Coordinates of C-alpha atoms in Angstrom, one line a residue:
Chain A
M15 CA 24.0 19.7 17.4
K16 CA 20.8 20.1 18.9
N17 CA 18.1 21.6 16.8
V18 CA 15.2 23.9 18.0
L19 CA 13.4 20.8 19.3
G20 CA 15.8 19.4 21.3
R21 CA 16.9 16.6 19.1
D22 CA 20.4 15.8 18.5
I23 CA 21.1 15.9 15.1
P24 CA 24.2 14.9 13.4
E25 CA 26.2 18.1 11.6
Y26 CA 27.2 15.8 8.8
I27 CA 26.3 12.1 7.7
E28 CA 28.3 10.1 5.6
G29 CA 27.1 10.0 2.0
I30 CA 24.4 12.6 2.5
G31 CA 26.1 15.6 3.7
K32 CA 25.9 18.4 5.9
L33 CA 22.9 18.8 7.4
E34 CA 21.1 22.0 8.5
P35 CA 18.8 22.0 11.9
F36 CA 15.1 22.6 12.2
Q37 CA 14.7 26.1 13.4
G38 CA 11.0 26.6 13.5
A39 CA 8.2 26.1 10.8
W40 CA 8.8 29.7 9.5
T41 CA 12.2 30.6 10.5
K42 CA 13.9 29.5 7.1
L43 CA 11.0 30.6 4.9
K44 CA 10.5 34.3 6.3
K45 CA 13.5 35.0 4.4
G46 CA 11.0 35.4 1.4
W47 CA 13.8 34.8 -1.7
M48 CA 15.6 31.3 -0.7
D49 CA 18.9 30.9 -0.9
E50 CA 18.6 27.4 -2.9
P51 CA 18.8 27.9 -6.6
A52 CA 16.0 26.5 -9.0
V53 CA 17.6 23.5 -11.4
A54 CA 17.3 24.0 -14.8
I55 CA 14.8 22.0 -16.9
A56 CA 17.0 19.5 -19.2
T57 CA 17.1 21.0 -22.7
K58 CA 16.6 18.4 -25.2
A59 CA 15.1 17.8 -28.8
K60 CA 13.3 15.8 -30.9
L61 CA 12.8 15.4 -34.7
P62 CA 9.0 15.6 -35.7
H63 CA 7.2 12.3 -36.0
E64 CA 9.9 10.6 -33.9
N65 CA 8.6 7.3 -32.5
K66 CA 8.7 7.4 -28.7
L67 CA 6.9 3.8 -28.3
C68 CA 9.1 1.1 -27.0
E69 CA 8.8 -2.8 -27.4
S70 CA 9.2 -3.6 -23.9
L71 CA 9.8 -2.0 -20.0
E72 CA 13.6 -3.2 -20.1
E73 CA 13.9 -1.8 -23.6
A74 CA 12.7 1.6 -22.5
I75 CA 15.0 1.7 -19.4
I76 CA 17.9 0.7 -21.8
K77 CA 17.4 3.3 -23.9
A78 CA 17.4 5.5 -20.9
N79 CA 21.2 4.5 -20.9
P80 CA 20.8 3.8 -17.2
V81 CA 24.5 3.9 -15.2
N82 CA 25.8 3.3 -11.5
G83 CA 24.6 5.4 -8.8
M84 CA 21.6 7.0 -10.8
T85 CA 18.5 8.4 -9.3
I86 CA 15.1 7.0 -10.3
S87 CA 11.7 8.5 -9.5
F88 CA 8.4 7.2 -9.3
H89 CA 5.3 8.2 -8.1
H90 CA 3.1 6.3 -5.4
H91 CA -0.6 7.2 -7.0
L92 CA -0.8 3.4 -7.3
R93 CA -0.6 2.5 -3.5
E94 CA -0.7 -1.1 -3.0
G95 CA -1.5 -2.2 -6.0
D96 CA 1.5 -1.1 -7.7
D97 CA 3.3 -3.3 -9.7
V98 CA 5.9 -1.2 -11.2
I99 CA 8.7 0.0 -9.3
V100 CA 9.6 -3.3 -8.0
K101 CA 9.8 -4.6 -11.7
C102 CA 11.8 -1.5 -12.8
I103 CA 14.4 -2.2 -10.0
S104 CA 14.3 -6.1 -11.1
I105 CA 15.3 -5.0 -14.8
L106 CA 17.7 -2.3 -13.9
S107 CA 19.2 -5.0 -11.3
N108 CA 19.4 -7.0 -14.0
L109 CA 21.1 -5.0 -16.3
G110 CA 23.9 -4.9 -14.0
I111 CA 23.0 -1.4 -12.5
N112 CA 23.8 -0.9 -9.0
S113 CA 24.0 1.9 -6.0
I114 CA 20.6 3.7 -7.5
T115 CA 19.2 6.6 -5.4
L116 CA 15.2 5.5 -5.2
A117 CA 13.0 8.5 -5.1
S118 CA 9.9 7.7 -4.7
S119 CA 6.6 10.1 -3.5
S120 CA 6.2 7.1 -1.1
L121 CA 6.2 3.4 -0.7
T122 CA 3.9 0.9 0.3
T123 CA 3.5 -2.6 1.6
A124 CA 3.7 -3.4 -2.7
H125 CA 7.4 -2.7 -2.0
D126 CA 8.4 -4.6 0.6
G127 CA 9.7 -6.9 -2.6
L128 CA 12.7 -4.2 -2.4
V129 CA 14.2 -5.7 0.2
P130 CA 16.3 -8.2 -1.4
Y131 CA 17.3 -5.3 -4.0
I132 CA 18.7 -3.0 -0.8
Q133 CA 20.9 -6.2 0.5
D134 CA 22.3 -7.0 -2.9
G135 CA 23.4 -3.0 -3.4
T136 CA 21.3 -2.8 -6.2
I137 CA 19.5 0.1 -3.9
T138 CA 21.7 2.3 -1.9
R139 CA 19.8 5.5 -1.1
I140 CA 16.0 6.3 -0.4
Y141 CA 13.9 9.0 -0.6
S142 CA 10.2 8.5 0.4
S143 CA 7.4 10.4 2.0
G144 CA 6.5 7.1 3.8
I145 CA 7.9 3.3 4.2
R146 CA 6.0 0.0 5.6
E147 CA 6.0 -3.4 6.7
K148 CA 9.1 -5.3 5.9
L149 CA 10.5 -2.6 3.9
G150 CA 10.3 -0.3 6.8
K151 CA 11.4 -3.0 9.3
A152 CA 14.5 -3.8 7.2
I153 CA 15.4 0.0 7.1
S154 CA 14.9 0.3 11.1
K155 CA 16.8 -3.1 11.8
G156 CA 20.0 -0.9 9.3
I157 CA 20.1 -2.8 6.1
L158 CA 21.1 0.4 4.5
D159 CA 24.4 2.1 5.4
I160 CA 22.7 5.5 3.9
P161 CA 19.7 6.3 6.2
V162 CA 16.7 6.9 4.1
I163 CA 15.5 10.8 4.0
I164 CA 12.0 11.1 4.9
Q165 CA 10.0 14.1 3.3
S166 CA 6.8 15.8 3.5
H167 CA 5.1 15.6 -0.1
G168 CA 5.6 19.4 -0.4
G169 CA 9.5 19.1 1.1
R170 CA 9.8 16.6 -2.0
A171 CA 8.5 18.8 -4.4
R172 CA 11.1 21.3 -3.4
A173 CA 14.0 18.9 -3.3
I174 CA 13.1 17.9 -6.7
R175 CA 12.8 21.8 -7.6
T176 CA 16.3 23.0 -6.3
G177 CA 18.5 19.8 -7.0
K178 CA 18.9 18.1 -3.8
I179 CA 17.0 15.2 -5.6
K180 CA 18.6 15.2 -8.9
I181 CA 16.4 12.9 -10.9
D182 CA 18.3 11.0 -14.1
L183 CA 15.2 8.9 -14.5
A184 CA 11.1 9.3 -14.2
I185 CA 9.4 6.1 -14.5
I186 CA 5.7 7.2 -14.6
S187 CA 2.9 4.9 -14.2
A188 CA -0.4 6.2 -16.2
S189 CA -3.6 4.6 -16.4
A190 CA -3.9 5.5 -20.0
A191 CA -1.1 7.3 -22.4
D192 CA -1.0 7.9 -25.9
C193 CA 2.7 7.7 -28.4
E194 CA 4.1 11.1 -27.7
G195 CA 3.7 10.6 -23.7
N196 CA 1.0 12.4 -23.0
A197 CA -0.5 10.8 -20.1
T198 CA -3.3 10.9 -17.0
G199 CA -4.4 8.3 -14.1
A200 CA -8.0 9.8 -14.3
V201 CA -9.3 6.9 -17.0
G202 CA -8.5 3.2 -18.1
K203 CA -9.0 0.2 -15.9
S204 CA -6.5 0.9 -13.8
A205 CA -7.6 5.0 -13.2
F206 CA -6.0 6.0 -9.9
G207 CA -7.3 9.9 -10.5
S208 CA -4.9 12.3 -9.8
I209 CA -1.4 12.1 -10.7
G210 CA -0.3 14.9 -9.1
Y211 CA 3.0 13.7 -7.4
S212 CA 4.7 12.9 -10.7
M213 CA 4.6 16.8 -12.5
V214 CA 7.4 17.9 -10.6
D215 CA 9.5 14.5 -11.4
V216 CA 9.0 14.5 -15.2
E217 CA 9.6 18.6 -15.2
H218 CA 13.0 17.9 -13.9
A219 CA 14.0 14.8 -15.2
M220 CA 16.7 13.8 -17.2
Q221 CA 14.7 11.5 -18.7
S222 CA 11.6 10.0 -18.3
I223 CA 9.3 6.9 -19.3
I224 CA 5.6 6.7 -19.2
V225 CA 4.5 3.1 -18.6
T226 CA 0.7 2.3 -19.1
D227 CA -1.6 -0.5 -19.4
N228 CA -4.1 1.4 -21.5
L229 CA -2.4 3.2 -24.9
V230 CA -5.0 5.3 -26.1
D231 CA -4.9 7.0 -30.0
Y232 CA -3.8 10.3 -29.9
P233 CA -4.3 12.7 -28.1
C234 CA -4.8 11.3 -24.9
I235 CA -7.2 13.3 -22.8
P236 CA -7.1 14.9 -19.9
I237 CA -3.4 15.7 -20.2
S238 CA -2.4 15.4 -16.9
I239 CA 1.2 14.7 -18.0
A240 CA 2.4 16.8 -21.1
Q241 CA 4.6 14.7 -23.8
N242 CA 7.1 17.4 -23.9
F243 CA 8.5 16.0 -20.8
V244 CA 8.5 12.5 -21.9
D245 CA 11.2 10.6 -23.7
Y246 CA 9.7 7.3 -24.0
V247 CA 6.3 5.6 -24.0
V248 CA 6.1 1.9 -23.3
K249 CA 2.5 -0.2 -23.2
V250 CA 2.6 -3.3 -20.5
D251 CA 0.1 -5.8 -20.2
S252 CA -0.3 -4.5 -15.7
I253 CA 0.9 -1.3 -14.0
G254 CA -0.9 -3.1 -11.2
D255 CA -3.7 -4.5 -9.4
P256 CA -7.0 -2.3 -9.8
S257 CA -8.3 -3.8 -6.7
K258 CA -6.1 -2.4 -4.5
I259 CA -5.0 0.9 -6.8
A260 CA -8.7 2.0 -6.1
S261 CA -11.7 0.4 -5.6
G262 CA -15.2 1.2 -4.6
T263 CA -15.7 4.5 -2.5
T264 CA -14.3 5.1 1.0
R265 CA -16.7 4.1 3.5
I266 CA -16.9 6.4 7.0
T267 CA -15.7 4.0 9.9
K268 CA -18.2 2.4 11.9
S269 CA -15.7 1.8 15.1
P270 CA -17.9 3.5 17.9
M271 CA -14.6 5.3 19.2
D272 CA -13.4 6.7 16.1
L273 CA -17.2 8.6 15.6
R274 CA -17.0 9.6 18.7
I275 CA -13.5 11.5 18.5
A276 CA -14.8 12.7 15.3
Q277 CA -17.9 14.1 16.7
L278 CA -16.0 15.7 19.3
A279 CA -13.1 17.3 16.9
A280 CA -16.2 18.8 14.8
N281 CA -17.5 20.4 18.0
V282 CA -14.0 22.0 18.1
I283 CA -14.3 22.9 14.7
E284 CA -17.9 24.6 15.0
H285 CA -16.9 26.6 17.8
S286 CA -13.5 27.5 16.8
G287 CA -13.9 30.5 15.3
Y288 CA -12.9 29.0 11.5
F289 CA -16.3 27.6 11.0
Q290 CA -17.7 30.1 8.6
N291 CA -18.6 30.8 5.3
N292 CA -15.9 30.2 2.6
F293 CA -13.8 28.2 5.0
S294 CA -11.3 25.8 3.3
F295 CA -10.9 22.1 4.7
Q296 CA -9.2 19.1 4.6
V297 CA -9.3 15.6 6.2
G298 CA -7.3 12.3 6.0
A299 CA -9.1 9.3 4.5
G300 CA -8.3 7.1 8.0
G301 CA -11.1 6.2 10.4
A302 CA -11.8 9.4 12.8
T303 CA -10.2 11.8 10.1
L304 CA -12.4 11.3 7.4
A305 CA -15.6 10.8 9.8
V306 CA -14.5 14.5 10.9
A307 CA -15.9 15.1 7.5
K308 CA -19.3 13.5 8.0
F309 CA -20.3 15.3 11.2
I310 CA -19.2 18.7 9.3
R311 CA -21.2 18.0 6.2
D312 CA -24.2 17.9 8.4
K313 CA -23.3 21.3 10.4
M314 CA -22.8 22.9 7.2
K315 CA -26.3 22.3 6.3
K316 CA -27.7 22.5 9.2
K317 CA -26.0 26.3 9.6
N318 CA -26.1 26.7 6.1
I319 CA -22.9 27.3 5.7
T320 CA -21.2 26.8 2.2
G321 CA -16.9 26.5 2.0
S322 CA -14.4 27.5 -0.5
F323 CA -12.1 24.6 -1.1
M324 CA -11.5 21.0 -0.3
L325 CA -7.8 20.4 -0.1
G326 CA -5.6 17.2 -0.6
G327 CA -6.1 13.5 -0.7
I328 CA -9.5 13.7 -1.8
T329 CA -11.9 10.8 -1.1
S330 CA -15.6 10.3 -2.7
Y331 CA -16.7 11.5 0.4
C332 CA -15.0 15.0 -0.7
V333 CA -16.6 14.4 -4.4
D334 CA -20.2 14.1 -2.6
M335 CA -19.9 17.6 -0.9
L336 CA -18.5 19.1 -4.2
N337 CA -21.7 17.9 -5.6
E338 CA -23.7 19.0 -2.8
N339 CA -22.3 22.5 -3.7
L340 CA -21.0 22.1 0.0
F341 CA -17.7 23.2 -1.5
K342 CA -16.9 25.3 -4.5
A343 CA -14.0 23.3 -5.7
L344 CA -11.6 20.2 -4.8
F345 CA -8.0 20.6 -5.0
D346 CA -6.7 16.8 -5.8
V347 CA -3.2 16.1 -5.4
Q348 CA -3.8 12.2 -4.7
S349 CA -7.4 10.6 -5.0
F350 CA -7.9 7.8 -2.4
D351 CA -11.1 5.9 -4.3
A352 CA -12.1 5.0 -7.5
A353 CA -15.1 6.6 -7.3
V354 CA -13.0 10.1 -7.4
S355 CA -11.7 9.3 -10.9
S356 CA -15.0 9.9 -12.7
S357 CA -15.5 13.0 -10.8
L358 CA -11.6 14.4 -11.7
L359 CA -12.3 13.8 -15.4
N360 CA -16.5 15.3 -15.5
N361 CA -16.1 18.0 -12.7
K362 CA -14.4 21.3 -14.0
N363 CA -14.5 22.6 -10.4
H364 CA -12.7 18.9 -9.4
I365 CA -8.8 20.1 -10.0
E366 CA -6.0 18.1 -10.1
V367 CA -2.9 19.5 -8.8
P368 CA 0.6 19.1 -8.9
S369 CA 2.3 18.9 -5.3
T370 CA 4.4 21.9 -6.0
L371 CA 1.3 24.1 -6.0
Y372 CA -0.4 21.6 -3.2
A373 CA 2.6 22.4 -0.7
N374 CA 5.7 22.9 -2.0
P375 CA 7.1 26.1 0.1
F376 CA 9.4 27.2 -1.7
N377 CA 7.5 29.5 -4.1
C378 CA 5.2 32.4 -4.0
G379 CA 2.3 30.3 -2.0
C380 CA 1.0 26.8 -2.3
L381 CA -2.4 25.9 -1.1
T382 CA -1.8 24.9 1.9
N383 CA -1.0 28.3 2.7
K384 CA -4.5 28.7 2.0
L385 CA -6.0 26.1 4.5
D386 CA -8.1 27.4 7.2
I387 CA -9.2 24.1 8.8
V388 CA -7.3 20.3 8.6
V389 CA -7.8 17.6 10.3
L390 CA -4.8 15.1 11.1
G391 CA -4.3 11.6 12.3
V392 CA -1.3 10.7 14.5
L393 CA 0.5 7.6 15.5
E394 CA 1.8 9.3 18.7
I395 CA 1.7 13.1 20.0
D396 CA 3.8 14.3 23.1
V397 CA 2.5 17.1 25.8
D398 CA 4.4 19.6 23.6
F399 CA 1.6 18.4 20.3
N400 CA 4.8 17.5 18.4
V401 CA 3.3 14.5 16.1
N402 CA 4.8 11.3 15.2
V403 CA 3.5 9.6 11.7
I404 CA 6.4 7.9 10.7
T405 CA 8.0 5.5 13.7
S406 CA 5.9 2.6 15.5
S407 CA 5.3 2.5 19.3
E408 CA 8.0 -0.3 18.6
G409 CA 10.3 2.2 16.9
Y410 CA 10.1 0.9 13.5
I411 CA 9.6 2.5 10.4
T412 CA 6.1 2.3 9.6
G413 CA 4.3 5.3 8.4
A414 CA 4.1 8.4 6.3
S415 CA 5.0 11.7 6.4
G416 CA 2.6 12.7 3.6
G417 CA 1.0 16.3 3.7
H418 CA 1.4 16.3 7.5
S419 CA 3.7 19.0 8.3
D420 CA 2.7 20.8 5.3
T421 CA -1.0 20.9 5.9
A422 CA -0.6 21.7 9.8
S423 CA 1.9 24.3 8.8
G424 CA -0.2 26.2 6.9
A425 CA -3.8 25.9 8.3
K426 CA -5.6 28.2 10.7
L427 CA -6.5 25.6 12.8
A428 CA -4.6 21.7 12.8
V429 CA -6.9 19.2 14.8
A430 CA -5.0 16.1 15.7
V431 CA -7.6 13.3 16.2
C432 CA -6.8 10.3 18.0
P433 CA -7.8 7.7 20.7
S434 CA -6.0 8.1 24.0
F435 CA -4.5 4.6 24.0
R436 CA -4.3 2.1 20.9
G437 CA -4.7 -1.3 22.2
R438 CA -3.0 -0.8 25.5
I439 CA -0.4 1.7 24.2
P440 CA -0.5 5.4 24.8
I441 CA -0.9 7.5 22.1
I442 CA 0.1 10.7 24.4
K443 CA 3.7 10.9 25.3
K444 CA 5.8 12.9 27.3
R445 CA 8.1 13.0 24.4
V446 CA 7.1 11.3 20.8
N447 CA 9.8 8.5 19.3
T448 CA 10.5 10.7 16.2
I449 CA 8.8 14.2 15.4
V450 CA 7.5 14.4 12.0
T451 CA 5.1 17.8 12.5
P452 CA 6.1 20.1 15.3
G453 CA 4.0 21.3 17.8
E454 CA 3.9 24.7 17.0
S455 CA 1.7 23.8 14.2
I456 CA -1.2 21.9 16.1
D457 CA -3.8 23.9 17.6
V458 CA -5.7 21.4 19.0
L459 CA -5.6 17.5 19.8
V460 CA -8.9 15.9 20.5
T461 CA -9.5 12.4 22.4
E462 CA -12.3 9.9 23.5
R463 CA -10.8 11.5 27.0
G464 CA -10.8 15.1 26.5
I465 CA -9.8 18.2 24.1
C466 CA -6.5 19.4 25.2
V467 CA -5.1 23.0 23.4
N468 CA -1.8 24.1 22.5
P469 CA -1.0 26.9 24.9
N470 CA 0.0 29.3 22.1
N471 CA -3.7 29.5 21.3
K472 CA -5.6 31.0 24.1
D473 CA -8.2 32.5 22.0
L474 CA -9.1 28.8 20.9
E475 CA -9.1 27.5 24.2
L476 CA -11.3 30.2 25.4
R477 CA -14.0 30.2 22.5
L478 CA -14.2 26.4 23.3
R479 CA -14.3 26.6 26.7
K480 CA -17.1 29.4 26.4
A481 CA -18.8 26.4 24.2
G482 CA -18.8 24.0 27.1
L483 CA -16.3 21.4 25.3
N484 CA -14.5 19.3 27.9
I485 CA -11.1 20.9 27.9
R486 CA -8.4 19.4 29.3
D487 CA -4.7 20.2 30.4
I488 CA -2.2 17.4 28.0
H489 CA 0.2 17.0 31.1
D490 CA -3.2 15.8 33.2
L491 CA -4.6 13.5 30.3
E492 CA -1.2 12.2 29.6
I493 CA -1.0 11.2 33.5
E494 CA -4.3 9.9 33.3
V495 CA -4.1 7.5 30.3
D496 CA -0.4 5.8 31.7
G497 CA -2.5 5.2 34.4
I498 CA -4.6 3.3 32.8
T499 CA -2.3 1.3 30.4
G500 CA 0.3 1.3 32.6
I501 CA 3.8 2.8 31.4
P502 CA 5.6 1.0 28.7
E503 CA 9.0 -0.1 28.7
K504 CA 11.5 2.4 26.8
I505 CA 12.5 0.8 23.4
Q506 CA 16.2 0.6 23.0
F507 CA 18.0 1.9 20.0
T508 CA 21.6 1.4 19.1
D509 CA 23.6 4.9 17.7
K510 CA 23.4 3.9 14.5
I511 CA 21.1 6.5 12.5
V512 CA 18.7 4.8 10.0
G513 CA 16.4 7.8 9.0
I514 CA 16.4 11.5 8.8
V515 CA 12.9 13.2 9.2
E516 CA 13.5 16.4 6.9
Y517 CA 11.1 19.0 7.3
R518 CA 9.3 20.8 4.4
D519 CA 11.8 23.5 4.3
G520 CA 14.7 20.9 4.0
T521 CA 16.2 21.5 7.5
I522 CA 16.4 18.4 9.9
I523 CA 13.4 18.2 12.3
D524 CA 14.7 14.4 13.6
V525 CA 16.4 11.6 12.9
I526 CA 15.4 7.7 13.0
R527 CA 18.2 5.3 15.2
Q528 CA 18.7 1.7 14.9
V529 CA 16.0 -0.5 16.8
K530 CA 18.1 -2.7 19.2
E531 CA 17.3 -6.4 18.9
Chain B
M15 CA -4.5 -25.5 44.6
V16 CA -3.7 -28.4 42.0
I17 CA -5.3 -27.5 38.4
K18 CA -8.1 -30.3 37.9
Q19 CA -8.9 -29.5 34.4
Q20 CA -8.4 -27.8 31.2
A21 CA -10.2 -24.6 31.2
Q22 CA -10.4 -21.5 28.7
A23 CA -11.0 -17.5 29.6
G24 CA -11.2 -14.3 27.6
T25 CA -11.5 -14.0 24.0
F26 CA -9.4 -13.1 20.7
E27 CA -10.9 -9.5 20.6
S28 CA -9.1 -6.3 20.5
S29 CA -8.3 -5.2 24.4
D30 CA -8.9 -8.9 25.6
M31 CA -7.0 -12.0 25.8
L32 CA -8.2 -15.3 25.5
V33 CA -6.6 -18.0 28.2
L34 CA -6.2 -21.3 28.2
V35 CA -5.1 -23.6 31.5
E36 CA -3.9 -26.8 31.1
P37 CA -2.9 -29.3 33.9
V38 CA 0.5 -30.8 34.1
S39 CA 2.4 -33.2 36.2
E40 CA 3.5 -32.2 39.7
G41 CA 6.9 -30.4 39.8
T42 CA 6.5 -29.0 36.1
G43 CA 6.3 -25.6 37.7
R44 CA 5.0 -22.7 35.7
V45 CA 4.8 -23.0 31.7
I46 CA 3.6 -19.4 30.5
E47 CA 3.0 -19.4 26.7
L48 CA 2.5 -15.7 26.1
H49 CA 1.9 -14.0 22.5
S50 CA 1.3 -10.3 22.6
P51 CA 1.2 -7.3 20.1
V52 CA 2.8 -5.2 22.9
M53 CA 5.7 -7.8 24.1
V54 CA 8.3 -5.3 23.7
Q55 CA 6.5 -2.8 25.8
F56 CA 4.4 -4.9 28.2
G57 CA 5.8 -8.0 28.0
K58 CA 7.3 -7.9 31.4
S59 CA 4.2 -6.4 33.3
I60 CA 1.5 -8.5 31.2
K61 CA 3.9 -11.8 33.2
E62 CA 4.0 -10.2 36.2
E63 CA 0.1 -9.5 36.0
I64 CA -0.3 -13.5 35.1
N65 CA 1.9 -14.4 38.1
N66 CA 0.2 -12.1 40.2
A67 CA -3.1 -14.2 39.8
L68 CA -1.4 -17.7 40.3
D69 CA 0.2 -16.6 43.2
E70 CA -3.5 -15.6 44.6
Y71 CA -4.7 -19.3 44.0
E72 CA -1.0 -20.9 45.1
I73 CA -0.8 -22.5 41.6
K74 CA 2.6 -23.8 41.4
D75 CA 2.4 -26.2 38.5
V76 CA 0.2 -25.2 35.1
R77 CA 0.8 -24.6 31.8
L78 CA -0.9 -21.5 30.6
I79 CA -1.2 -20.3 26.5
C80 CA -2.3 -16.5 27.3
N81 CA -3.1 -14.8 23.5
D82 CA -3.0 -11.3 24.5
K83 CA -4.4 -8.9 22.2
G84 CA -3.5 -5.6 24.3
A85 CA -5.5 -5.9 27.0
L86 CA -5.6 -3.8 30.2
S87 CA -3.8 -5.1 33.4
A88 CA -7.3 -5.5 35.1
T89 CA -8.6 -7.6 31.9
I90 CA -5.6 -9.4 32.6
S91 CA -5.7 -10.6 35.7
A92 CA -9.4 -10.9 35.5
R93 CA -8.8 -13.3 32.4
V94 CA -6.6 -15.4 34.1
E95 CA -8.3 -15.3 37.3
T96 CA -11.8 -16.6 35.7
A97 CA -9.6 -19.4 33.7
I98 CA -7.6 -20.5 36.7
R99 CA -10.9 -20.7 39.1
R100 CA -12.7 -23.1 36.2
A101 CA -9.7 -25.1 35.9
L102 CA -10.1 -25.9 39.9
Q103 CA -13.3 -26.2 39.1
I104 CA -14.6 -23.3 42.1
Q105 CA -16.0 -21.4 39.3
D106 CA -20.3 -20.7 39.6
G107 CA -22.1 -20.6 36.6
V108 CA -19.8 -22.8 34.7
L109 CA -21.7 -25.8 32.6
P110 CA -20.4 -29.3 34.1
S111 CA -17.7 -30.5 31.3

């Protein structure tokens, strides 16, 4: 069957079940009351002064009574420095456990070591927001029989709440925890800031283990994860490489191209009609996207505008803007650098938020619904404004869905930024490889060669034209760029589906096919 | 024309191509070693661009090592042409080796 974007979606996939085709960003949510029931929280009891502490990670995992076919969840707040996920899977493999469903909030280059455990059948299914490098390549080449399911951060929270992902065991790394399992990522040598992706896991998991390299005297403050959701606590020597978990402050790019695009994007925002007092704002941490914040910061000061809140992945740049009173609050679901942790700890207006509050579409209103302006990077964008942030120009899984579709759908103004081509690869396509965010959610594309406004948004185009910005038809720009780079050869795929891209509401927006070698 | 000496042109920077030319014995043909991050998408057209430049100077026997970093077509033609001209000792402004 075809979904509303014309993508071929199978009705049923062995090992996954029936698929519901994507029908539009709001078609399903308009109902208000959703058909999918929420799953109950596990009912358990502990006696007073019982000991949750385990001697080793292995002991904790054995106590959780692992079985074949179980679902294990993790968070990716340790990013490229994570040392816990692969270790846990190797322990389970040594215990003879197989057919595991791995449900991590995302996977990074730290998880290339999972490939052998997929080959030997320890892991047979994966849910994740992103997959990169060797792991992504291996999956794109068809190493898994059951396709991976790519979810947005909001979509993952929804899937856990509704039991689509049924977590048997949540293993949560924390940079500080006490003997009862109160835990946080905001303090300690491995501090990583917000632990926002894990909160939904511990609430709905049958069992949870807190893994920390910093066992503190009771109580652990702040309590980001509360003890009433934790079964076991284990102290290990290290949860990862602190320099790769979070280091220093994220710097603004020096790339002249990225700065130019960012400047143009800031001009778009300024004249969009949404740049006014109490506006809310989100930017990513990537090159051009973060640089937009720099130009917006200048414009806010110059025009004497103050905003309401900044959302999302929080960098030290956002913290600086909070400290300058340019915004009232930061809502932090994930912190991108080490400098953020101390702000999260000490500034009451820097608020740690769970992913359900951040972006889950199935509740009474997530924070992304309250967004005015978001700036988003893209791997590819097409003439219908559909965005790919998951597969490379060679067709391999290499990126992450993240909060892209969540924020793009909620924001009044979703600005996509990218160079028109990267190293001879045109970024504007007739049709993107894989759709993660539907074109209806993107209002404007900013490139160094011109600004393209979604034809759905005529008023915006009028305002930007009035301001004298270089507005181009996206079809013309696509042809112009192809003329510069040449037209790349089509990537060849087999019929085998290796990945499914779930839209935030659980419908299927696209599938990823095996790359033909 | 016949390649007289080793020569190179270009850099190993993004959007450029580093071209190394070596003489080979007559009858060897064109030995082209191409490394490119966009091989899948542009491998064919890059080889065509290189061969066009070789055709222009009627080079039959040569060894070329091309390290591409996503160069555009005009860059590729220019780098290959300059490398060949240097190898043919017909390029002005080149220090004698």
